[in-house]
Phi, psi and omega in degrees: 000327181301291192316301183313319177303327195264006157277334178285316186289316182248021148268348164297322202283300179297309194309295174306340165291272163018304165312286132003278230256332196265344180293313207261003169228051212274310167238091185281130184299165177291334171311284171354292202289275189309323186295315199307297227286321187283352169252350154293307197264350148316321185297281183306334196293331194272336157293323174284327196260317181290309204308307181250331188285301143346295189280349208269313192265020153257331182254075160190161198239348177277085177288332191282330163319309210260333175293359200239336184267337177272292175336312198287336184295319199288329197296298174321296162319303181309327203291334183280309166306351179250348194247034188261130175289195174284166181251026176281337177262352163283340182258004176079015149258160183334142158303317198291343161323311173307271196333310168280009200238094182287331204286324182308304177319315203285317198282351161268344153333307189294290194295351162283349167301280179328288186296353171282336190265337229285333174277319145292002183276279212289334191271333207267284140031244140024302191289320191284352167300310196270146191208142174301340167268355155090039169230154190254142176266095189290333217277325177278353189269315164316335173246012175281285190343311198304307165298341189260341171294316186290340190292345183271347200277322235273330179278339188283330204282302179311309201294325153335282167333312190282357189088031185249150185281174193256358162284336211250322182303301232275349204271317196300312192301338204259337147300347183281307117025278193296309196296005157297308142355265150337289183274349174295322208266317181299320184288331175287305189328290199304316188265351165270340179292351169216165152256349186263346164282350189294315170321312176306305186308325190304294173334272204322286206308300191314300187283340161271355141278005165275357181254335180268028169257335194282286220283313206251304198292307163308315168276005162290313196259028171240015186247028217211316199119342189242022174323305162316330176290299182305340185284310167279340195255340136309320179281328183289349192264292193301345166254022135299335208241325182294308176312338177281000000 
């Protein structure tokens, strides 16, 4: 259980360094911004399919289990993006700012993308911990931690711009932060409580990074002009995460 804590702590702990590190990095140009963002997600494309995906169809001879368990990772995400409410109240401005702000908007859009994965992110984590041999597998909480600093840099800078104070940015990082917490612990809970369910969680976690890598990540850092830069920095992310 200490190891599992001390995976919670320090994925939260990279988000808030992030954070950080982004008061003080306030306008990273977009080539930056996209290249950061394309070596995160080579890190996740590589933490969901080595990390998780893989082993969920090693300890089970029932494939269709863990392919009904990745859909379901992916689903699930969706289903929380369509049912996320408005956002207006998290950042302490007027409603009608929203309304009138397509740019306000966009960028809480983004950051709740990021705070939507951060709870199967954190469950994939928890899952990859429990093992029938009592040994822990380190390699997806190294490479979430990782991915989570420039991911702390990358929201503070937008939510500024937009007129949100840098106590309600610094507070929105830290929560975000904490739900990482949250899904390391429901996700260790969940994979010790069966061993024969544990494949399905492996599945469940592995698709929903594949889908806010797919869905968010990837069309994000193509949307600058610098695709070509995010594209080598996602393959240097995935063979960083394979070599980890």
């Amino acid at each position: 259980m200490t190891e599992v804590l001390i995976s919670a702590i320090g994925l939260c702990g990279a988000t808030i360094i992030g954070a950080i590190l982004g008061f003080f990095i306030k306008e990273l140009p977009h080539k930056w911004n996209d290249t950061v963002l394309g070596y995160c997600a080579g890190i996740m494309l590589a933490a969901s399919t080595i990390g998780l995906i893989v082993p969920a169809f090693q300890q089970t001879d029932q494939w269709w289990l863990v392919t009904v368990g990745v859909m379901a990772g992916a689903l699930f995400l969706n289903v929380l993006d369509l049912i996320t409410p408005h956002l207006h109240t998290i950042t302490g401005l007027d409603p009608e700012e929203h309304k009138n702000n397509a740019t306000l908007n966009h960028v809480l859009l983004f950051v709740m993308a990021i705070a939507l994965h951060k709870l199967p992110e954190g469950m994939a984590a928890g899952v990859s911990m429990c093992s029938s041999d009592g040994t822990t597998d380190w390699g997806v909480s190294v490479g979430i931690a990782i991915q989570n600093i420039p991911e702390g840099m990358v929201i503070i800078a937008p939510l500024l711009v937009a007129g949100v104070s840098a106590a309600r940015t610094f507070g929105i990082s830290i929560a975000i932060g904490l739900l990482e917490i949250i899904g390391v612990l429901i996700g260790f809970a969940l994979g010790t409580a069966s061993e024969a369910f544990l494949p399905v969680m492996l599945g469940f976690a592995g698709g929903a990074m594949l889908y806010v890598t797919s869905d968010e990540m990837i069309p994000e850092t193509h949307t600058h002009g610098y695709q070509k830069q995010a594209t080598y920095a996602l393959l240097l992310g995935f063979m960083t995460m394979l070599l980890l």
